[in-house]
Coordinates of C-alpha atoms and ligand atoms in Angstrom, one line a residue:
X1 CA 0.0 0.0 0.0
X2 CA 1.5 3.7 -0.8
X3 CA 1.1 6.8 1.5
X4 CA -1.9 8.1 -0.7
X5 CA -3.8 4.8 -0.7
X6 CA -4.2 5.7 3.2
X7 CA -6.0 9.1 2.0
X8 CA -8.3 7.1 -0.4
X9 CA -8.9 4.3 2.0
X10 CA -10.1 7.2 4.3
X11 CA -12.9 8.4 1.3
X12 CA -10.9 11.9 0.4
X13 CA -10.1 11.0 -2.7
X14 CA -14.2 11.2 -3.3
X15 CA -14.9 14.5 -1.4
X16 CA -14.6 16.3 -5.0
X17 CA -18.0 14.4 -5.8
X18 CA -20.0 16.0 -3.3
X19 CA -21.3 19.7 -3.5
X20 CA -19.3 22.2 -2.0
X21 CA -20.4 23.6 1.6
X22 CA -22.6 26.2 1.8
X23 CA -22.0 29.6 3.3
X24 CA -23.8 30.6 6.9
X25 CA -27.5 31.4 6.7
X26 CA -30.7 31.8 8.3
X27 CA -32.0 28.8 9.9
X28 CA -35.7 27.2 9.7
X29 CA -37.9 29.9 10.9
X30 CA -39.6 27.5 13.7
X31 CA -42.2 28.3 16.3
X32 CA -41.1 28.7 20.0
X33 CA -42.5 28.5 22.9
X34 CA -41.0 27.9 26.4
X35 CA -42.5 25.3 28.9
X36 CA -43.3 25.7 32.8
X37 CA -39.4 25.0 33.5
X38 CA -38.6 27.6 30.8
X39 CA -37.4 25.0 28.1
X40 CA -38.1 26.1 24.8
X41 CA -39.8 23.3 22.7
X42 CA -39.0 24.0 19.4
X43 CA -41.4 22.5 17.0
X44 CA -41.5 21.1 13.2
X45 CA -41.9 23.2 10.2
X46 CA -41.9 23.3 6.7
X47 CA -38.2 22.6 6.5
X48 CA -37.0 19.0 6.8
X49 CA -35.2 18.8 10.1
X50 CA -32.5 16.3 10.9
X51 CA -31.1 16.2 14.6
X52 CA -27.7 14.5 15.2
X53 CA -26.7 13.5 18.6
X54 CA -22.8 13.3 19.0
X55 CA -20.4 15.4 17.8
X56 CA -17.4 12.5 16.6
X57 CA -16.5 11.0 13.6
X58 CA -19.6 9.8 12.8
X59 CA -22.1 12.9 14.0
X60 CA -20.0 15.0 12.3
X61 CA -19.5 13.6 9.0
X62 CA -23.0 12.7 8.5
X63 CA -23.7 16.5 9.4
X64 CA -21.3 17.4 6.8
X65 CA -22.2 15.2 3.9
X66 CA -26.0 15.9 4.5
X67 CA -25.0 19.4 3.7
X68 CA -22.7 18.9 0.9
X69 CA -25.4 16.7 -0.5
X70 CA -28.1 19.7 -0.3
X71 CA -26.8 22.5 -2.9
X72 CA -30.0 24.5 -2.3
X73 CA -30.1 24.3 1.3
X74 CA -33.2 22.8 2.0
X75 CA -32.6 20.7 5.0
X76 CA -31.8 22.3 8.7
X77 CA -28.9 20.3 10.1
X78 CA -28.5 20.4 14.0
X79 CA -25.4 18.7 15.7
X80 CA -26.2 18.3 19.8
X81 CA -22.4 17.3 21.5
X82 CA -22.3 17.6 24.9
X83 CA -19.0 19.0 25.1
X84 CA -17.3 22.0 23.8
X85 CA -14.0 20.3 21.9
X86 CA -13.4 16.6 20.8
X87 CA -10.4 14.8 21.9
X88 CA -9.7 12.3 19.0
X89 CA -8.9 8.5 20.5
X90 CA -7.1 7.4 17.5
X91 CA -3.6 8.2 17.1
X92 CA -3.9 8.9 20.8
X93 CA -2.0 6.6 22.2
X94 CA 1.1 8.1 21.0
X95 CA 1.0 10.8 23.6
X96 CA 1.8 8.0 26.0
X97 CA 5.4 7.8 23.9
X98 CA 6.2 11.0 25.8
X99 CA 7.4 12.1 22.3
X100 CA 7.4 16.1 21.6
X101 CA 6.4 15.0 18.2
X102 CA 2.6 14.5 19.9
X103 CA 1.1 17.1 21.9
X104 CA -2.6 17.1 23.6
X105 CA -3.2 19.9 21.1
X106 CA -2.8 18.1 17.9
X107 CA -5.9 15.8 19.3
X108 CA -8.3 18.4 20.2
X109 CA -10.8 19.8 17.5
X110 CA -13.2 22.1 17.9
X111 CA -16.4 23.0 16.1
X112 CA -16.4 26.2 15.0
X113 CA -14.6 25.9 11.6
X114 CA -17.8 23.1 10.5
X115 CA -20.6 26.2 11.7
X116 CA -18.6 28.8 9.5
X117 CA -18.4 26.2 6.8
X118 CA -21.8 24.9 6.8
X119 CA -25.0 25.9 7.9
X120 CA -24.6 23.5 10.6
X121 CA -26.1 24.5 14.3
X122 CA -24.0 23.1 16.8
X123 CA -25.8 23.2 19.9
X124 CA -23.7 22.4 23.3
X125 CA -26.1 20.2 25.2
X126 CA -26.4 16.7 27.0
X127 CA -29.2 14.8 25.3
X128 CA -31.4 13.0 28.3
X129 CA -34.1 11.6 26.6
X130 CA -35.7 10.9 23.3
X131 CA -39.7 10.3 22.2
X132 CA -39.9 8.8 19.7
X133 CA -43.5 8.6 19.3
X134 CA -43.5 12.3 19.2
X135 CA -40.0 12.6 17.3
X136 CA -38.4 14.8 20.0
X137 CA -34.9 15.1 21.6
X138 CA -34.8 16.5 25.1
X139 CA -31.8 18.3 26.1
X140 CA -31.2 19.8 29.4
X141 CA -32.0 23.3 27.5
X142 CA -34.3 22.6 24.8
X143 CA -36.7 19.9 23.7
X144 CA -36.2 19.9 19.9
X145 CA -38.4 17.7 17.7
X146 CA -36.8 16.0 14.5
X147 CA -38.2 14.7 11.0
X148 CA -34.9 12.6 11.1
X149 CA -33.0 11.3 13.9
X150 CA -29.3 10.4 13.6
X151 CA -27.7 8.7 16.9
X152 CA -23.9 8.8 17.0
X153 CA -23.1 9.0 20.8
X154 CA -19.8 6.5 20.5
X155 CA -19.9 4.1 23.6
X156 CA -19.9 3.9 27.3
X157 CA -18.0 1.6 29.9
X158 CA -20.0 -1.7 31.4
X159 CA -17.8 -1.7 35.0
X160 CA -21.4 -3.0 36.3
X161 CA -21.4 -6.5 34.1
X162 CA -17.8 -6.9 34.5
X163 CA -17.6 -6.1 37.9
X164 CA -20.9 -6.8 39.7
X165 CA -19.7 -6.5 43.5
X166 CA -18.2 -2.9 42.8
X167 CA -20.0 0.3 44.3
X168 CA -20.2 3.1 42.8
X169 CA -17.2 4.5 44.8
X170 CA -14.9 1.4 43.3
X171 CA -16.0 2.1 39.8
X172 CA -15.1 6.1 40.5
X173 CA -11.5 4.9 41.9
X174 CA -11.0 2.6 38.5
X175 CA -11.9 5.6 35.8
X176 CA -9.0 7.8 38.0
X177 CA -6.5 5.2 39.2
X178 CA -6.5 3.1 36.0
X179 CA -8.5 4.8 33.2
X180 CA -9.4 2.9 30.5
X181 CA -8.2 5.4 28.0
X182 CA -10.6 4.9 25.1
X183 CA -13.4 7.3 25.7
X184 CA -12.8 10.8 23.9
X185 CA -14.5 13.2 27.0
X186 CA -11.6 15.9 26.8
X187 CA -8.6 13.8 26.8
X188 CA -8.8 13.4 30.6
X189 CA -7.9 9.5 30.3
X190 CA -5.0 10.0 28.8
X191 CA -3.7 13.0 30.6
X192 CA -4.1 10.8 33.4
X193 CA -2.4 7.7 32.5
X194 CA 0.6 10.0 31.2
X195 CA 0.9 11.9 34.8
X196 CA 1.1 8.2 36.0
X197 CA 3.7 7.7 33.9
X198 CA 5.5 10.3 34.5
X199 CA 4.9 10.3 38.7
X200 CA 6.0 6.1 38.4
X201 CA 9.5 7.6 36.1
X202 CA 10.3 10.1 39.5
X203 CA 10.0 7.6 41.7
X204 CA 12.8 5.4 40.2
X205 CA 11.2 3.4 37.3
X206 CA 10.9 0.6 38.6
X207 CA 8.3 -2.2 37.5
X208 CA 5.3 -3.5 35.9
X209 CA 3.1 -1.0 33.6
X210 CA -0.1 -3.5 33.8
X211 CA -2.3 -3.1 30.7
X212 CA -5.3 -5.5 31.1
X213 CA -7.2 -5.5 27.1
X214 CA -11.0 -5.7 27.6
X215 CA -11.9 -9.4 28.5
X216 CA -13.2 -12.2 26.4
X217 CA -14.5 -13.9 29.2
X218 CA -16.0 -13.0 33.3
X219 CA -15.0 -14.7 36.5
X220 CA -17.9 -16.3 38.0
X221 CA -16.4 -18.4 40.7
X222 CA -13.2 -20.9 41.3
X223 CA -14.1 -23.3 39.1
X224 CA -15.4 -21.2 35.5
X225 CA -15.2 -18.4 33.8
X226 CA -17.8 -17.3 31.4
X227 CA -17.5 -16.4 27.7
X228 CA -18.6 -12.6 26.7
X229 CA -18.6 -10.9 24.0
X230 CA -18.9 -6.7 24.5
X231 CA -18.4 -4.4 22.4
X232 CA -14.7 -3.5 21.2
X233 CA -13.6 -0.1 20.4
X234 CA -10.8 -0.5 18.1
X235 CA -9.6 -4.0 19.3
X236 CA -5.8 -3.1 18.7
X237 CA -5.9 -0.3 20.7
X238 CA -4.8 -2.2 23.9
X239 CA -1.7 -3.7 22.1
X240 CA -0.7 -0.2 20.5
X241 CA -0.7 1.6 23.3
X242 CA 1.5 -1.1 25.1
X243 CA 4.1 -0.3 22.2
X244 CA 3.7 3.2 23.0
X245 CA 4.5 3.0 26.6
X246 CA 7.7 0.3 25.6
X247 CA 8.7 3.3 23.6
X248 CA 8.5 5.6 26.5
X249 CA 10.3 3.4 28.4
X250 CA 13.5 3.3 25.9
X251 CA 13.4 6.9 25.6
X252 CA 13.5 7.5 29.5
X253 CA 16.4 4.6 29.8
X254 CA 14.2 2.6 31.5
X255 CA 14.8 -0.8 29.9
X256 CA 15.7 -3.3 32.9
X257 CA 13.8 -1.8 35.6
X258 CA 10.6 -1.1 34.1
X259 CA 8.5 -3.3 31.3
X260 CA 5.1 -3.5 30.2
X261 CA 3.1 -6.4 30.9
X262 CA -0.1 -7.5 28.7
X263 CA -2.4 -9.3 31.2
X264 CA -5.3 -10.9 28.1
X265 CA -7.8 -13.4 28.6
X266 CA -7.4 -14.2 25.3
X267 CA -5.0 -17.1 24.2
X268 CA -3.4 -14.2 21.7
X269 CA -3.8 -10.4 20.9
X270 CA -7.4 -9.8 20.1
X271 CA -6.2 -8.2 16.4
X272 CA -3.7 -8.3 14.7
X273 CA -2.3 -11.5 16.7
X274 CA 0.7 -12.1 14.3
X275 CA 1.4 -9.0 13.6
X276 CA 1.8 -7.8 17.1
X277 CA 3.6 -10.9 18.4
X278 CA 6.1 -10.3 15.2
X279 CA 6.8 -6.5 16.8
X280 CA 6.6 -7.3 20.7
X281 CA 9.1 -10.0 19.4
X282 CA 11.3 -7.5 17.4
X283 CA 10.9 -4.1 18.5
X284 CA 10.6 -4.6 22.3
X285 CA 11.5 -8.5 23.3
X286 CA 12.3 -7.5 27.3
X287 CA 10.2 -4.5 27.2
X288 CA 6.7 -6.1 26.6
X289 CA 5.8 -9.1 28.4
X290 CA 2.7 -10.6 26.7
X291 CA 0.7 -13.3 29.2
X292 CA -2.3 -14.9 27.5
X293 CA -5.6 -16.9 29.0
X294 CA -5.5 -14.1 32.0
X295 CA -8.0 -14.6 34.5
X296 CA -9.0 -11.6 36.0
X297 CA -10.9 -11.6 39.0
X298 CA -10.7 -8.2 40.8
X299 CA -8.3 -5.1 41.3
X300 CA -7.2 -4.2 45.4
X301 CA -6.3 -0.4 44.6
X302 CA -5.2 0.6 47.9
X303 CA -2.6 -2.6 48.2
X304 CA -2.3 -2.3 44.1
X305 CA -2.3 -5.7 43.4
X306 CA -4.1 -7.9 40.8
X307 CA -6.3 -10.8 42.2
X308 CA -6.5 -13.7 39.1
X309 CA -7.6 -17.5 39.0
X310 CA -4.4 -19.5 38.3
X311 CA -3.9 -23.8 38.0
X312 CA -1.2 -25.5 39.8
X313 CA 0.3 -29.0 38.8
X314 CA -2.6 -30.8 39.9
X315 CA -4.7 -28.6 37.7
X316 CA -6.5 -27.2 40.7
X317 CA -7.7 -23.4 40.6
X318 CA -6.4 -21.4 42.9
X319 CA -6.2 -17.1 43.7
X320 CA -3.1 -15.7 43.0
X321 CA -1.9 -12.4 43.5
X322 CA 0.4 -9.9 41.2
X323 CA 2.1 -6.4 42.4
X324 CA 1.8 -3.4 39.7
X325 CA 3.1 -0.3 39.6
X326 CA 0.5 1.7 36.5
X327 CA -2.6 0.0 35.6
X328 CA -4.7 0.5 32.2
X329 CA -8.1 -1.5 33.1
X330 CA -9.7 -1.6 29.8
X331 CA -13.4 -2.4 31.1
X332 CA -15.8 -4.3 29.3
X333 CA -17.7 -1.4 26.9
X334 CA -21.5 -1.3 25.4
X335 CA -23.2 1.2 23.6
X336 CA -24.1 4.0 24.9
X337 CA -27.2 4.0 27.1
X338 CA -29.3 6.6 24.4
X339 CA -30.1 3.5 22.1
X340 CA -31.4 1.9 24.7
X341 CA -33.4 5.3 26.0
X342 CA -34.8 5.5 22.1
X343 CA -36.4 2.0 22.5
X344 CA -34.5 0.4 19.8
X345 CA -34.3 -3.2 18.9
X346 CA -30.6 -4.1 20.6
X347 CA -27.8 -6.9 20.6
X348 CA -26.8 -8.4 23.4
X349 CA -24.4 -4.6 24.3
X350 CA -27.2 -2.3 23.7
X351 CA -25.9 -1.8 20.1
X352 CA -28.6 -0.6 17.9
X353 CA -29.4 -3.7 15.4
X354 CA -29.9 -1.6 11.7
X355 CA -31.9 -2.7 9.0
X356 CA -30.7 -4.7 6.0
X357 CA -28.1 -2.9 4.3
X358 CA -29.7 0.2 5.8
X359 CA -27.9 2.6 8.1
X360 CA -31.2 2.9 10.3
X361 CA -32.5 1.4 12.5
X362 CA -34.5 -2.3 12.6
X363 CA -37.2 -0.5 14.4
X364 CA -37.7 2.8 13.0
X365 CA -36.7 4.4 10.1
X366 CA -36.4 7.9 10.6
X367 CA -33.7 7.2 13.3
X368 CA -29.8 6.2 11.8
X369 CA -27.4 5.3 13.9
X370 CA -24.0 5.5 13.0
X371 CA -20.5 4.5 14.3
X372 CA -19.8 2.5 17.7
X373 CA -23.4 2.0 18.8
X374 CA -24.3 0.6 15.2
X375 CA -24.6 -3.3 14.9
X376 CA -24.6 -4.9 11.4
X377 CA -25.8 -8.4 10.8
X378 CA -22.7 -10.5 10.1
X379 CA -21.0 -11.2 6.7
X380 CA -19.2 -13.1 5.1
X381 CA -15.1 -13.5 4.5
X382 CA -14.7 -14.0 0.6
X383 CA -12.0 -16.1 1.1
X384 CA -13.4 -18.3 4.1
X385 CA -16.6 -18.4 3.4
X386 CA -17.2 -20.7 6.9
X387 CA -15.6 -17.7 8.4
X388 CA -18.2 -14.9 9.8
X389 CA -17.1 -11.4 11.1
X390 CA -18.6 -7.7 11.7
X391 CA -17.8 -4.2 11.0
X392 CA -15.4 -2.8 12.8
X393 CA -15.9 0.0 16.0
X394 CA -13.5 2.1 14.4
X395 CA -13.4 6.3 13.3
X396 CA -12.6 5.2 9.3
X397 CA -16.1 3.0 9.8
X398 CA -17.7 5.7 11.4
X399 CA -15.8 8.5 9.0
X400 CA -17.3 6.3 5.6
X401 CA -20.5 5.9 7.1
X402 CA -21.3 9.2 7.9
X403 CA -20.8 10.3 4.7
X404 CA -22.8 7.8 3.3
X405 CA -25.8 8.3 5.7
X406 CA -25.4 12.0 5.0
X407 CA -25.7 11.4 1.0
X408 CA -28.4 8.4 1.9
X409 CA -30.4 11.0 4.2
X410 CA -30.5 14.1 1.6
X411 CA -31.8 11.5 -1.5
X412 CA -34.7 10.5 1.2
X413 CA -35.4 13.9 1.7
X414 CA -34.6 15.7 -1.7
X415 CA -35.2 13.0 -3.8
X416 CA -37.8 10.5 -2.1
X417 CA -34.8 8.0 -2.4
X418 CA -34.4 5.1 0.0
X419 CA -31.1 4.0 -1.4
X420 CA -29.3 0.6 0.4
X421 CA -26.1 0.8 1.5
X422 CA -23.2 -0.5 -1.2
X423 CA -19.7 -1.1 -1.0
X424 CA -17.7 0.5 2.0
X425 CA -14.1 0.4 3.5
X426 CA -12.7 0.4 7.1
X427 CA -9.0 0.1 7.9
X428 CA -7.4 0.0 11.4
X429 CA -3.8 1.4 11.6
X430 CA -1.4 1.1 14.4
X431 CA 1.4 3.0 15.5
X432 CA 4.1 0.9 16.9
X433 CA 6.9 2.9 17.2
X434 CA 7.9 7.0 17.3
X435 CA 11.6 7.2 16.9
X436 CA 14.0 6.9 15.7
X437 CA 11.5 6.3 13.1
X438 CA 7.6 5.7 12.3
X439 CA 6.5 2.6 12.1
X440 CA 2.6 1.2 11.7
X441 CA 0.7 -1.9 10.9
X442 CA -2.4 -1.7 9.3
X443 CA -5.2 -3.4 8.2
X444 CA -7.7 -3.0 5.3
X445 CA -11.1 -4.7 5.3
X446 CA -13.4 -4.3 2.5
X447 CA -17.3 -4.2 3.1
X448 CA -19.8 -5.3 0.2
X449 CA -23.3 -6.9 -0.7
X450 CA -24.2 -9.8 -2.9
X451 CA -27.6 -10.2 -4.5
X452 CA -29.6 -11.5 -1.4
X453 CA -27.8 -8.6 0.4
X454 CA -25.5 -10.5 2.2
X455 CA -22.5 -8.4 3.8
X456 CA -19.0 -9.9 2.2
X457 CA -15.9 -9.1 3.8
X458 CA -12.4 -9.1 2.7
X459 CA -9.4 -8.5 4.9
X460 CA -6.0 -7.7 3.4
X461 CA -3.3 -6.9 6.6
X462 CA -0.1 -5.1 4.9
X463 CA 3.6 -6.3 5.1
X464 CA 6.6 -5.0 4.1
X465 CA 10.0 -7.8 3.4
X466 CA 8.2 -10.1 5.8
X467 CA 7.2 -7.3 8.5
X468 CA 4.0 -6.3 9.6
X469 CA 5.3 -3.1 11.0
X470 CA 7.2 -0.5 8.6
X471 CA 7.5 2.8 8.0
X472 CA 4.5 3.5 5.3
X473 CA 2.0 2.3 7.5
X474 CA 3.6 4.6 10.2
X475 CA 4.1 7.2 7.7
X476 CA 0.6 6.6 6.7
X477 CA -1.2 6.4 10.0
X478 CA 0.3 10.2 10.2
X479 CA -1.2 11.3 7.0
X480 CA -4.2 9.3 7.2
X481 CA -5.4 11.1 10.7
X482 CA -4.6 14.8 9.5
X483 CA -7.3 13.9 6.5
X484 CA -9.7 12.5 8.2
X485 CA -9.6 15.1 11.4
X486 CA -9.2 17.9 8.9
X487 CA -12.3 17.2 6.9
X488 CA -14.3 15.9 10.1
X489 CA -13.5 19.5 11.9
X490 CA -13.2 21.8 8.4
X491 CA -9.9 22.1 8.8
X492 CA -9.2 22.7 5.1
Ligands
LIG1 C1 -6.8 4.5 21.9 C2 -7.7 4.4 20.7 C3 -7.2 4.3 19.4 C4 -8.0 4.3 18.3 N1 -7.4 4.2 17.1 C5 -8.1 4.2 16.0 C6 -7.5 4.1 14.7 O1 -6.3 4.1 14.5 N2 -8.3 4.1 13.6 C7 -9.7 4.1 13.7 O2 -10.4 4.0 12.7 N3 -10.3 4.1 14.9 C8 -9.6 4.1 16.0 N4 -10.2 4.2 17.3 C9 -11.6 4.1 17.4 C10 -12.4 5.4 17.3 O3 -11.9 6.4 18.2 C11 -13.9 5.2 17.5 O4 -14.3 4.1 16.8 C12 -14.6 6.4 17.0 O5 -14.3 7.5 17.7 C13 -16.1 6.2 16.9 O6 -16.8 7.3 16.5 P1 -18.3 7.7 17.0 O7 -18.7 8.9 16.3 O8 -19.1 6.5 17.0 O9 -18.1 8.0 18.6 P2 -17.3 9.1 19.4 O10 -16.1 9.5 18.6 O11 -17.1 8.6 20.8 O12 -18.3 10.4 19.4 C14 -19.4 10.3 20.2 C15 -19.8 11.8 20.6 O13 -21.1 11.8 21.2 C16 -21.1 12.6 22.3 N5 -22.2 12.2 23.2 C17 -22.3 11.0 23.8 N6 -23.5 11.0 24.5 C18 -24.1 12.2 24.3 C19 -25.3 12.8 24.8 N7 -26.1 12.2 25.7 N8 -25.6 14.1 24.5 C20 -24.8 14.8 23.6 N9 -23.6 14.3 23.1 C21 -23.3 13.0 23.5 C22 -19.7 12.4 22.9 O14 -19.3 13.6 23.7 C23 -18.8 12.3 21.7 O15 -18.3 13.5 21.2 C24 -9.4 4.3 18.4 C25 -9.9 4.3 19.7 C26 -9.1 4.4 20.8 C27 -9.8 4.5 22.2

């Protein structure tokens, strides 16, 4: 794969089909009125409205494509994000290198460049309930009804499922003392993890960086553990960012006291397997210690030890203990809780189950939902046809789909169109090292129907003289987030 193919993969290379933005203007003339508690309610009118909830990758794209889909301006786009500025997750993990190259900055976006762009609204407000029998979103300030519903709120953690006999106060002591690090909210996550970092380096460096990857099964008692199957935002994320912190250790000198240990109930990585066994192997053989069928059973944060169910010789379970020093808990994750809230048909994560090859949902179709809450029915791998798999919770998936449920929404509105999803790409990129130079491993999966509309899949992971890490998927990773955060944000 070359540099540009990163750029096409990410749907660029199309934006010259769409219609340009248009320039700010006057918004549907609705009529207000404020309730008792001084809401304002703002009604339908004559112009089509479509309300987004979440202002990420996929919010925001299907914002923008809805717009550069409607020349004439005849559909009123509002975008309700809870927060004032996104902090992107992917690419994030490289701020735990500690390199200069990555700052907090070059992760945060804000939303003013997409208002001047496009006659977007962007309204800053925490969506707490949706009607859909009346088609209205209520926001602490407002109650705003919709002709079209878009639901793009990204996902939530599931400390509750995973760790039934935690309180409240446990689950409030695991976001702080070992965030999970993949929810966007501000960056906090990460700006946590990295003081621990950095508060572990002054007090000598020495010992085990604990990242636990979100489990594949829960500890019910002695004698079994259960299989369960959450949902996983960007599955490789776990094993990057253990490369990133084995890259902060070389560059702090730290090889020999400190290491990073990868505590997986899985038997191997849970993506990428080869290729991130090939680069613990090469790039970081005693920095990252990689332990497989890990089971968890609870966390002792005042002690910070590990509690796990081990086997001795006479393959008899027993509780074992292990010290740490950092801990990333990656907690189980489901969709967040406004799918459910919106009455829609669900999998076994609260994800929203869509239609067939629709981006809506099973159970009503004036509500899309796009990005980490969507759930596809299965498809097919072309070349292992026995071989069933999904689409990925990813921002290039929620990047492509946005744009398609942008173009998909203006046909249904301008054109009386219902069109069905077609073909689609989703690639997942990881940055394995920073310096002395960048190097990535990625992989590019494919998305299509066949004439019953069955979803096909095809997987192709890059490498480069027998490596799965090199520089043009590092190289790439770099060019590939700058395109997709500049276009998501208006950057250019
Ligand atoms: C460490 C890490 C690395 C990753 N690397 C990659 C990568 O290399 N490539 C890749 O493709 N993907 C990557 N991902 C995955 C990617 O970040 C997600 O898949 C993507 O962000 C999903 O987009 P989304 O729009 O569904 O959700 P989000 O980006 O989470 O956006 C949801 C938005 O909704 C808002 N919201 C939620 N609830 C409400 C509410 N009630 N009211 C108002 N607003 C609300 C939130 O504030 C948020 O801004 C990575 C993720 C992590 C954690």
């Amino acid at each position: 794969m070359q540099r540009r193919d990163f750029l096409h993969l990410s749907g660029l290379a199309t934006l010259g089909t769409f219609a340009s933005g248009c320039g700010l203007q006057k918004t549907n003339e609705v009529p207000e009125k404020k309730d008792a508690n001084l809401k304002t309610q703002r009604k339908r009118a004559e112009k089509k409205r479509v309300v987004i909830v979440g202002g990420g990758f996929g919010g925001m794209n299907t914002a923008t494509s809805i717009k550069q889909n409607d020349p004439e301006n005849r559909i009123e786009v509002v975008l309700i994000e809870k927060n004032t500025h996104y902090f992107t997750c992917p690419m994030s993990n490289t701020l735990l290198s500690g390199s200069k190259q990555f700052q907090k900055d070059d992760f945060l976006f804000y939303y003013w460049d997409v208002q001047k762009k496009y006659d977007i609204e962007v309204l800053h407000a925490e969506v707490i309930a949706i009607d859909r029998e009346s088609q209205s979103v209520e926001t602490l300030r407002e109650n705003i009804e919709y002709d079209y519903l878009v639901l793009a709120p990204g996902i939530e953690y599931d400390y509750k499922t995973e760790f039934s006999h935690w309180d409240e106060a446990k689950i409030r002591r695991a976001s702080l003392e070992a965030p999970g690090g993949l929810i966007s909210d501000g960056g906090v996550e990460h700006a946590n993890l990295l003081a621990q970092l950095e508060e572990f380096k002054d007090a000598g460096g020495e010992g085990e960086i604990v990242i636990i990857p979100q489990r594949t099964k829960i500890y019910k008692n002695l004698q079994e553990s259960v299989e369960y199957k959450s949902l996983v935002r960007c599955a490789p994320a776990s094993y990057e960012r253990a490369c990133m912190i084995g890259d902060w250790i070389k560059r702090n000198g730290l090889e020999g006291k400190a290491k990073v240990v990868l505590l997986d109930s899985a038997s191997a990585p849970q993506a990428k397997a080869p290729a991130f066994l090939q680069t613990f192997s090469d790039l970081y053989k005693d920095v990252i210690e990689y332990v497989g069928g890990f089971d968890l059973i609870d966390v002792d944060f005042d002690t910070k030890e590990i509690l796990f169910r081990d086997m001795d010789d006479d393959l008899e379970y027993f509780i074992a203990k292990r010290k740490y020093s950092v801990l990333n808990l990656i907690p189980l994750q489901k969709a967040s809780s406004l799918i459910e809230m919106a009455g829609l048909k669900t999998n076994s994560w609260g994800g929203a189950l869509l239609a067939k090859q629709k981006l809506y949902s099973m159970s009503d179709n004036r509500v899309y939902v796009i990005g980490d809450s969507a759930v596809f029915e299965k498809g097919y791998y072309k070349d292992k046809p026995k071989k069933r798999g999904g689409v990925p919770a990813a921002a290039q998936t929620a990047y492509n789909l946005g744009k398609e449920a942008g173009y998909m929404i203006a046909q249904r509105i301008l054109e009386g169109k219902d069109l069905p999803l077609g073909k689609f790409a989703a690639g997942c990129f990881s940055m394995v090292q920073v310096d002395p130079s960048k190097l990535g491993i990625s992989i590019n999966k494919k998305f299509s129907y066949n004439k019953k509309g069955e979803m096909l899949i095809s997987e192709e992971v890059e490498q480069v003289n027998k490596k799965y890490y090199h520089t043009i998927a590092g190289e790439g990773i770099v060019d590939w987030f700058g395109g997709v955060t500049g276009d998501t944000f208006a950057k250019f």
